[in-house]
GROMACS .gro file of C-alpha atoms in nm:
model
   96
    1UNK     CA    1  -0.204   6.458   2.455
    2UNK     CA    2  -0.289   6.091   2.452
    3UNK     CA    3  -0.148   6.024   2.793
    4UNK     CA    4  -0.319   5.759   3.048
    5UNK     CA    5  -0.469   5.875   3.383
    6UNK     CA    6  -0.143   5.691   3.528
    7UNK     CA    7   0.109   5.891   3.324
    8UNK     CA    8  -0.074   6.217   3.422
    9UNK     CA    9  -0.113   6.127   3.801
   10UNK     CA   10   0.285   6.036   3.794
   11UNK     CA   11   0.351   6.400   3.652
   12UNK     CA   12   0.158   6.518   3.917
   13UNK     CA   13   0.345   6.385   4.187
   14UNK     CA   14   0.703   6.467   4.015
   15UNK     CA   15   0.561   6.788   4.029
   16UNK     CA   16   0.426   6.787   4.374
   17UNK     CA   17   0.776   6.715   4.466
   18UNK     CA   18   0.983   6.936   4.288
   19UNK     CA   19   0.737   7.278   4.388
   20UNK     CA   20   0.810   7.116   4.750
   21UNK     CA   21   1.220   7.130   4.718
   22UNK     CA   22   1.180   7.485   4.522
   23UNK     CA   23   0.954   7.637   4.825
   24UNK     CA   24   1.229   7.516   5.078
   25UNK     CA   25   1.474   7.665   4.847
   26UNK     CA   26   1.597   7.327   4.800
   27UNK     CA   27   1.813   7.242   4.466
   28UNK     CA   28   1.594   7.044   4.247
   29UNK     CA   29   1.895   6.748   4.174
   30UNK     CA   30   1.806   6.394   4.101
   31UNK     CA   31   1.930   6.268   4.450
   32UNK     CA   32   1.690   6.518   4.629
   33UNK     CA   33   1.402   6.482   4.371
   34UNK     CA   34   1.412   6.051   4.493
   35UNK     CA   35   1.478   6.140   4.861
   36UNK     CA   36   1.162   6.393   4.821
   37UNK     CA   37   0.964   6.123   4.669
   38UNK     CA   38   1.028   5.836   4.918
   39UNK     CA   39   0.932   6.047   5.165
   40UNK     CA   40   0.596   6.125   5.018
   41UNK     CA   41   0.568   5.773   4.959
   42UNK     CA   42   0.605   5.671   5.310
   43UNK     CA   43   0.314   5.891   5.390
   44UNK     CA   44   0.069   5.827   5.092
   45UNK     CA   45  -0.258   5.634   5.214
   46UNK     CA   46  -0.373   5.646   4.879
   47UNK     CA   47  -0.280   5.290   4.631
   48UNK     CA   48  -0.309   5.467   4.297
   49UNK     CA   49  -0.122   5.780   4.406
   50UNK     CA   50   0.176   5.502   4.619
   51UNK     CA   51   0.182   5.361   4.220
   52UNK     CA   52   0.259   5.699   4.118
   53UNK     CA   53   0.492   5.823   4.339
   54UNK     CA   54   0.678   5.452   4.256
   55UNK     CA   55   0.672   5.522   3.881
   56UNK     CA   56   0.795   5.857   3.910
   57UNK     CA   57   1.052   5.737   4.164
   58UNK     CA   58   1.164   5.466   3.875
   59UNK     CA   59   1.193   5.797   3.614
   60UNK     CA   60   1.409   5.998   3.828
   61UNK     CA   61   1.679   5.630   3.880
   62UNK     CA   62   1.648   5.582   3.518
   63UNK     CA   63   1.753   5.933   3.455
   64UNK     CA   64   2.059   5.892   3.697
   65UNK     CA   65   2.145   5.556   3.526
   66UNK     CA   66   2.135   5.747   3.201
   67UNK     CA   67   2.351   6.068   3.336
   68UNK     CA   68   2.639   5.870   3.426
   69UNK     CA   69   2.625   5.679   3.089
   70UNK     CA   70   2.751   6.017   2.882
   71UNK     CA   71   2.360   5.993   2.707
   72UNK     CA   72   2.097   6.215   2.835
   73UNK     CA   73   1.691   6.090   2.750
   74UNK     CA   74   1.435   6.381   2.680
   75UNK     CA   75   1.048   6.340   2.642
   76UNK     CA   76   0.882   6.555   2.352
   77UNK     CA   77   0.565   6.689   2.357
   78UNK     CA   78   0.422   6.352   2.228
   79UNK     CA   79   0.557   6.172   2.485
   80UNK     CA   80   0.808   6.023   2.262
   81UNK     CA   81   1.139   5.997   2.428
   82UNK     CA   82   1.481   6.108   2.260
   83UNK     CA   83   1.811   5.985   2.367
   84UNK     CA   84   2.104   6.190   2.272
   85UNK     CA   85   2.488   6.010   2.312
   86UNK     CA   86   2.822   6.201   2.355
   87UNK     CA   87   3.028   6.050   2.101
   88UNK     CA   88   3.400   6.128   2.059
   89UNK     CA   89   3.480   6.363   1.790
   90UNK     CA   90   3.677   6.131   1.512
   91UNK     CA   91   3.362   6.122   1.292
   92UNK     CA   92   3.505   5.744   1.243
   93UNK     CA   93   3.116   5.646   1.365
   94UNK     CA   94   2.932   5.878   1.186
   95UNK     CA   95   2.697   5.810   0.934
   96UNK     CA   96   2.531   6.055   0.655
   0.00000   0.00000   0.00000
């Protein structure tokens, strides 16, 4: 609810992008989400929407670092963000 005219104007791009892929029946994957946004980027005349489209850019890399890392990082509602791990199954890390 709290978020900063930045945050909200970065969401709006992301989203820009992604309607963009879905109308050209596009799949929405990380790899096309980045190519999608560098290509608004190199178009953009506006600064604070260029900052935007570089911020959400950054997201979608972090996101691929994280995929490849077995963890996957989620965003609530509150803009707080979870990361979730795959551990291996012997419980020997586990704590109660």
């Amino acid at each position: 609810m709290n978020r900063s005219k930045d945050e909200r104007l970065t969401d709006i791009v992301m989203g820009d992008a992604v309607l963009q892929l879905l109308k050209k029946k596009r799949p929405v994957t990380n790899s096309a989400l980045l190519d999608k946004l560098r290509l608004m980027a190199s178009v953009e005349p506006d600064a604070g929407r260029q900052k935007a489209l570089s911020r959400a850019m950054a997201e979608v890399k972090n996101n691929m670092q994280s995929s490849t890392q077995d963890s996957m990082a989620l965003k609530d509602t509150n803009n707080v963000t979870h990361i979730f791990r795959n551990r291996d199954n012997t419980g020997k890390d586990t704590q109660h």
